[in-house]
Amino acid sequence: MLAPDLVSAVASLKKMVGAARVIVPFTGAGISTECGIPDFRSPGGIWTKNRPIPFEEFLASQEARNESWRRRFAMGDEFGHAQPGRGHQALASLYRAGKVPAVVTQNIDNLHQASGMAPEHVVELHGNTTYALCLDCTQRYELAWVRTRMQAGNGCAPDCPDCGGFIKTATISFGQAMPDAAMRRARELTLSCDLFLAIGSSLVVWPAAGFPLMAKQNGAHLVIVNREPIDFDDIADLVVREDIGTVFAPFVDGASSTDVHRV
């Protein structure tokens, strides 16, 4: 059912949240756009400006590793100070209230953790861009260390001092295997919920996009909140095509009943 307007959408969502026993939010890039972080696929999005660097290319080419890190630091300079938006804050409020055991996210921006959710309750399907790992020994490296080494090496991405492996942001690139533990945890959460909230995701990247369908087939109610139509709209119990922050503002701790009218 497509909500006819914002007020109806929030009223329906409140009713479903109130009746739910276990809510699992699944978030995509759209929840972070009000924080100043652009999405990937829309006109003007990150991938329209820079072709993604596939994992195999990262492994095969020092130039590709250098470029990957150059882009990461350029993005950090532009978006690195982003703070959680109203969508993140609302989900953190539902988490504190015991309605949300964890969030499953395609995002790599660490904003769910920054909103107050415990890191172990943020299931990151595509990793996290706020730190780096050695691809061989899994040693963790902070971004400031990598940047200092690159500056000292005339822009050359450093290798792991411990084992000589390549160092990469802790994200999942095209062609890189999905994280098994995160996928298992996402599946467990999906099958445990009676309300699944798909928020700000185009649901075109598989296998992650299969979780809303899995929830619906398991008997959960499915809500989709996204500005643009998506392929899963037809199976959803509620479809909301409104600004995500505005839709979820009334669910933030201490929100007033008039917060739904804020833009």
PDB file of C-alpha atoms in Angstrom, residues 25-40 82-92 103-112 115 117 197-202 225-227 242-249:
ATOM      1  CA  PRO A  25      15.716  -2.026  10.036  1.00  0.00           C
ATOM      2  CA  PHE A  26      17.648  -2.488   6.801  1.00  0.00           C
ATOM      3  CA  THR A  27      19.281   0.760   5.719  1.00  0.00           C
ATOM      4  CA  GLY A  28      20.837   2.026   2.514  1.00  0.00           C
ATOM      5  CA  ALA A  29      22.473   5.218   1.318  1.00  0.00           C
ATOM      6  CA  GLY A  30      19.232   7.207   1.415  1.00  0.00           C
ATOM      7  CA  ILE A  31      19.224   7.398   5.210  1.00  0.00           C
ATOM      8  CA  SER A  32      22.536   9.288   5.150  1.00  0.00           C
ATOM      9  CA  THR A  33      21.869  11.832   2.422  1.00  0.00           C
ATOM     10  CA  GLU A  34      20.447  14.376   4.880  1.00  0.00           C
ATOM     11  CA  CYS A  35      23.780  14.073   6.708  1.00  0.00           C
ATOM     12  CA  GLY A  36      25.543  15.429   3.624  1.00  0.00           C
ATOM     13  CA  ILE A  37      26.740  12.090   2.275  1.00  0.00           C
ATOM     14  CA  PRO A  38      25.620  11.582  -1.346  1.00  0.00           C
ATOM     15  CA  ASP A  39      24.344   8.229  -2.509  1.00  0.00           C
ATOM     16  CA  PHE A  40      26.018   6.171  -5.203  1.00  0.00           C
ATOM     17  CA  ALA A  82      28.950  13.992   8.972  1.00  0.00           C
ATOM     18  CA  GLN A  83      26.726  13.408  11.990  1.00  0.00           C
ATOM     19  CA  PRO A  84      23.766  11.012  12.363  1.00  0.00           C
ATOM     20  CA  GLY A  85      20.516  12.270  10.862  1.00  0.00           C
ATOM     21  CA  ARG A  86      16.968  11.945  12.106  1.00  0.00           C
ATOM     22  CA  GLY A  87      16.613   8.489  10.574  1.00  0.00           C
ATOM     23  CA  HIS A  88      19.657   7.211  12.453  1.00  0.00           C
ATOM     24  CA  GLN A  89      18.468   8.869  15.651  1.00  0.00           C
ATOM     25  CA  ALA A  90      14.994   7.357  15.338  1.00  0.00           C
ATOM     26  CA  LEU A  91      16.350   3.848  14.891  1.00  0.00           C
ATOM     27  CA  ALA A  92      18.654   4.389  17.872  1.00  0.00           C
ATOM     28  CA  VAL A 103      20.259  -2.850  12.390  1.00  0.00           C
ATOM     29  CA  VAL A 104      21.366  -4.362   9.086  1.00  0.00           C
ATOM     30  CA  THR A 105      23.008  -1.807   6.833  1.00  0.00           C
ATOM     31  CA  GLN A 106      24.532  -1.521   3.395  1.00  0.00           C
ATOM     32  CA  ASN A 107      26.179   1.715   4.498  1.00  0.00           C
ATOM     33  CA  ILE A 108      29.858   2.077   5.353  1.00  0.00           C
ATOM     34  CA  ASP A 109      29.729   5.462   7.104  1.00  0.00           C
ATOM     35  CA  ASN A 110      29.621   4.376  10.792  1.00  0.00           C
ATOM     36  CA  LEU A 111      26.671   6.690  11.497  1.00  0.00           C
ATOM     37  CA  HIS A 112      24.540   4.025  13.175  1.00  0.00           C
ATOM     38  CA  SER A 115      23.918   7.502  16.852  1.00  0.00           C
ATOM     39  CA  MET A 117      23.927   1.789  18.713  1.00  0.00           C
ATOM     40  CA  LEU A 197      11.882  -1.711   7.628  1.00  0.00           C
ATOM     41  CA  ALA A 198      13.735  -1.195   4.333  1.00  0.00           C
ATOM     42  CA  ILE A 199      14.951   2.406   4.518  1.00  0.00           C
ATOM     43  CA  GLY A 200      16.739   4.352   1.812  1.00  0.00           C
ATOM     44  CA  SER A 201      17.845   1.397  -0.283  1.00  0.00           C
ATOM     45  CA  SER A 202      17.168   0.807  -3.967  1.00  0.00           C
ATOM     46  CA  VAL A 225      10.687   4.043   2.875  1.00  0.00           C
ATOM     47  CA  ASN A 226      12.445   5.380  -0.210  1.00  0.00           C
ATOM     48  CA  ARG A 227      12.079   8.515  -2.296  1.00  0.00           C
ATOM     49  CA  GLU A 242       8.733  10.853   1.506  1.00  0.00           C
ATOM     50  CA  ASP A 243      11.869  12.371   3.007  1.00  0.00           C
ATOM     51  CA  ILE A 244      13.340   9.760   5.352  1.00  0.00           C
ATOM     52  CA  GLY A 245      14.365  12.170   8.089  1.00  0.00           C
ATOM     53  CA  THR A 246      10.922  13.768   8.148  1.00  0.00           C
ATOM     54  CA  VAL A 247       9.148  10.404   8.242  1.00  0.00           C
ATOM     55  CA  PHE A 248      11.203   9.198  11.191  1.00  0.00           C
ATOM     56  CA  ALA A 249      11.481  12.470  13.131  1.00  0.00           C
TER      57      ALA A 249
END
